């Protein structure tokens, strides 16, 4: 009935078809991996996609398509075996080749469903639906016949996956994916030198170019991982401070993170020791003391400094923007680390260092306009404000009269005002940019 209604153009008929197909999938709930039902599930899901697109509601099909992809991967043991499905009552779809076997039809439907993934943001996936894809990636990571081409293909697929995991604050999973990515790239770099074949093509790109691109994404990935881990460690620190009503948390030991879902399974047994060493180069736990925070800080700034080299090779405006963003992210790392420093004088120096770095970015960004400049101006004001607060606190604790710090405080206030003026000037330019 769902297939029948799919042939109509009227909205009422299409919605009836949608209801029939949903009911079909509901009746098969829990039986999707049965050899008698898997192909029906794939066909019903494909039809739902057609109807949702006709109704101009393409995102509504996401939950169904994601699950169907997962069922197919589970049914085929992550594409390692292809049991023949048994289908007695079903209707083939237009995308299936006439006379094709049921297993070929199922593979065709799976390929068509994968087209959905290209236009669907991973943030829209249910955490449970990503597990089969993760399992597939883990299988593929261990069966690469060509570390260069297969490895780069794996990374291209895995990169948006670990970006998704990081956005979900799943630090353990993100770290493991980054470690596998780095291992593949480090190994394939040796292959480049050994085989002297850097010009093979993959996805219409020179492999050496792809290698550079994926290496850049890896370095930015490690840096973003460190910055986000510091940021959420800082958040946890403030939570503890509010709960305990005492600033004693800076000296406590690291605490375990509460991830948004159960960690994915990574089988580290029988793997190259280098891969394990890569994964251990940085923690995957929230930290709550200066020593552990410094370790993440060093790790993050190392990767940020490495990534800057790629953006300096060209005068392309996009690369300049990425370079400036990288420079800005280094200042964020200082900002996060400062929260773990118990010594006010050190914290003041860190803010001074950050202000200078932000001003350097402003100089490099001369001629550029947009929200980016607003962020920098606000951050400069924030750091100046923090410096003023700590100067006042130090003076109060030491019993100093205000006159002794007045000159320094007024100078910082003056700098704050200048930064606010820069902010309002940049903000005034935004409507003009939007009109253009």
CSV table of C-alpha atoms in Angstrom, one decimal, residues 61-216:
chain,number,residue,atom,x,y,z
A,61,UNK,CA,13.3,10.4,7.1
A,62,UNK,CA,16.6,10.6,9.0
A,63,UNK,CA,15.7,8.2,11.9
A,64,UNK,CA,14.4,5.6,9.5
A,65,UNK,CA,17.3,5.8,7.0
A,66,UNK,CA,19.9,5.8,9.8
A,67,UNK,CA,18.4,2.6,11.3
A,68,UNK,CA,18.2,0.9,8.0
A,69,UNK,CA,21.8,1.6,7.3
A,70,UNK,CA,22.7,0.1,10.7
A,71,UNK,CA,20.5,-2.9,10.1
A,72,UNK,CA,22.2,-3.6,6.8
A,73,UNK,CA,25.7,-3.3,8.4
A,74,UNK,CA,24.7,-5.6,11.2
A,75,UNK,CA,23.1,-8.1,8.8
A,76,UNK,CA,26.2,-8.3,6.7
A,77,UNK,CA,28.6,-8.3,9.7
A,78,UNK,CA,30.0,-4.9,8.6
A,79,UNK,CA,30.1,-5.9,4.9
A,80,UNK,CA,32.0,-9.1,5.6
A,81,UNK,CA,29.3,-11.7,4.7
A,82,UNK,CA,26.1,-11.5,2.7
A,83,UNK,CA,23.5,-14.0,3.7
A,84,UNK,CA,20.8,-14.4,1.1
A,85,UNK,CA,17.5,-12.9,2.3
A,86,UNK,CA,14.3,-14.9,2.0
A,87,UNK,CA,11.5,-12.8,0.7
A,88,UNK,CA,8.2,-14.3,-0.3
A,89,UNK,CA,5.9,-11.3,-0.3
A,90,UNK,CA,7.5,-8.0,-1.5
A,91,UNK,CA,7.5,-5.6,-4.4
A,92,UNK,CA,10.8,-4.6,-6.0
A,93,UNK,CA,11.5,-0.9,-6.5
A,94,UNK,CA,12.4,1.1,-9.5
A,95,UNK,CA,16.0,1.5,-8.4
A,96,UNK,CA,16.5,-2.3,-8.4
A,97,UNK,CA,17.7,-3.8,-11.6
A,98,UNK,CA,15.2,-6.2,-13.3
A,99,UNK,CA,15.9,-9.8,-12.6
A,100,UNK,CA,18.6,-9.1,-9.9
A,101,UNK,CA,18.9,-11.4,-7.0
A,102,UNK,CA,17.6,-10.3,-3.6
A,103,UNK,CA,21.1,-9.8,-2.2
A,104,UNK,CA,21.9,-7.6,-5.2
A,105,UNK,CA,18.7,-5.6,-4.6
A,106,UNK,CA,19.6,-5.2,-1.0
A,107,UNK,CA,23.1,-3.9,-1.9
A,108,UNK,CA,21.5,-1.4,-4.4
A,109,UNK,CA,19.1,-0.1,-1.8
A,110,UNK,CA,21.9,0.2,0.7
A,111,UNK,CA,23.9,2.3,-1.8
A,112,UNK,CA,21.0,4.5,-2.4
A,113,UNK,CA,20.5,5.0,1.3
A,114,UNK,CA,24.1,6.0,1.7
A,115,UNK,CA,23.4,9.0,-0.6
A,116,UNK,CA,21.3,10.2,2.3
A,117,UNK,CA,24.3,10.3,4.5
A,118,UNK,CA,26.1,12.8,2.2
A,119,UNK,CA,23.4,15.4,2.9
A,120,UNK,CA,22.7,14.6,6.5
A,121,UNK,CA,24.6,16.1,9.4
A,122,UNK,CA,25.9,13.5,11.9
A,123,UNK,CA,24.5,15.7,14.7
A,124,UNK,CA,21.1,14.5,13.6
A,125,UNK,CA,22.0,10.9,14.3
A,126,UNK,CA,20.8,9.0,17.3
A,127,UNK,CA,23.9,7.8,19.3
A,128,UNK,CA,22.7,4.2,19.0
A,129,UNK,CA,22.5,4.4,15.2
A,130,UNK,CA,26.2,5.3,14.9
A,131,UNK,CA,27.3,2.1,16.6
A,132,UNK,CA,27.1,-0.1,13.4
A,133,UNK,CA,29.0,2.5,11.4
A,134,UNK,CA,31.6,2.6,14.1
A,135,UNK,CA,31.9,-1.2,14.0
A,136,UNK,CA,32.3,-1.0,10.2
A,137,UNK,CA,35.1,1.6,10.6
A,138,UNK,CA,36.9,-0.6,13.2
A,139,UNK,CA,36.7,-3.6,10.9
A,140,UNK,CA,38.0,-1.6,7.9
A,141,UNK,CA,40.9,-0.2,10.1
A,142,UNK,CA,42.2,-3.7,10.5
A,143,UNK,CA,41.9,-5.0,6.9
A,144,UNK,CA,43.7,-2.5,4.7
A,145,UNK,CA,45.4,-4.0,1.7
A,146,UNK,CA,46.9,-0.7,0.8
A,147,UNK,CA,47.7,1.5,3.7
A,148,UNK,CA,47.9,4.6,1.4
A,149,UNK,CA,44.7,4.4,-0.6
A,150,UNK,CA,42.6,2.3,1.9
A,151,UNK,CA,44.0,4.4,4.8
A,152,UNK,CA,43.1,7.7,3.2
A,153,UNK,CA,39.6,6.4,2.3
A,154,UNK,CA,39.2,5.4,5.9
A,155,UNK,CA,40.2,8.8,7.2
A,156,UNK,CA,37.9,10.6,4.8
A,157,UNK,CA,35.0,8.6,6.2
A,158,UNK,CA,36.2,8.8,9.8
A,159,UNK,CA,37.0,12.6,10.0
A,160,UNK,CA,33.4,13.8,10.2
A,161,UNK,CA,32.7,10.9,12.6
A,162,UNK,CA,35.2,12.0,15.2
A,163,UNK,CA,34.1,15.6,14.7
A,164,UNK,CA,30.6,14.5,15.6
A,165,UNK,CA,31.8,12.6,18.6
A,166,UNK,CA,33.8,15.6,19.9
A,167,UNK,CA,30.7,17.8,19.5
A,168,UNK,CA,28.9,15.3,21.7
A,169,UNK,CA,31.7,15.6,24.3
A,170,UNK,CA,32.7,12.0,23.9
A,171,UNK,CA,36.4,12.5,24.6
A,172,UNK,CA,37.4,8.9,24.9
A,173,UNK,CA,35.9,8.0,21.5
A,174,UNK,CA,37.3,11.1,19.8
A,175,UNK,CA,40.8,10.4,21.1
A,176,UNK,CA,40.7,6.9,19.9
A,177,UNK,CA,39.6,7.9,16.4
A,178,UNK,CA,42.3,10.6,16.3
A,179,UNK,CA,44.9,8.0,17.4
A,180,UNK,CA,43.9,5.6,14.6
A,181,UNK,CA,44.0,8.5,12.1
A,182,UNK,CA,47.4,9.6,13.2
A,183,UNK,CA,48.7,6.0,13.1
A,184,UNK,CA,47.5,5.6,9.5
A,185,UNK,CA,49.0,8.9,8.4
A,186,UNK,CA,52.3,8.2,10.1
A,187,UNK,CA,52.4,4.8,8.5
A,188,UNK,CA,51.4,6.0,5.0
A,189,UNK,CA,54.0,8.7,5.2
A,190,UNK,CA,56.6,5.9,5.3
A,191,UNK,CA,54.9,4.3,2.3
A,192,UNK,CA,55.1,7.5,0.3
A,193,UNK,CA,58.9,7.5,0.8
A,194,UNK,CA,59.2,3.8,0.2
A,195,UNK,CA,57.1,3.4,-2.9
A,196,UNK,CA,57.8,6.8,-4.6
A,197,UNK,CA,54.2,6.7,-5.9
A,198,UNK,CA,52.6,9.9,-4.6
A,199,UNK,CA,50.7,10.7,-7.7
A,200,UNK,CA,48.0,8.0,-7.6
A,201,UNK,CA,44.6,9.5,-7.8
A,202,UNK,CA,41.8,9.1,-5.2
A,203,UNK,CA,38.5,11.0,-5.4
A,204,UNK,CA,40.0,12.9,-8.4
A,205,UNK,CA,42.7,14.3,-6.1
A,206,UNK,CA,46.4,13.7,-6.0
A,207,UNK,CA,47.1,11.4,-3.1
A,208,UNK,CA,49.9,13.7,-1.9
A,209,UNK,CA,47.4,16.6,-1.7
A,210,UNK,CA,44.9,14.4,0.1
A,211,UNK,CA,47.6,13.3,2.5
A,212,UNK,CA,48.4,17.0,3.3
A,213,UNK,CA,44.7,17.8,3.7
A,214,UNK,CA,44.0,14.9,6.0
A,215,UNK,CA,47.2,15.7,8.0
A,216,UNK,CA,46.0,19.2,8.5
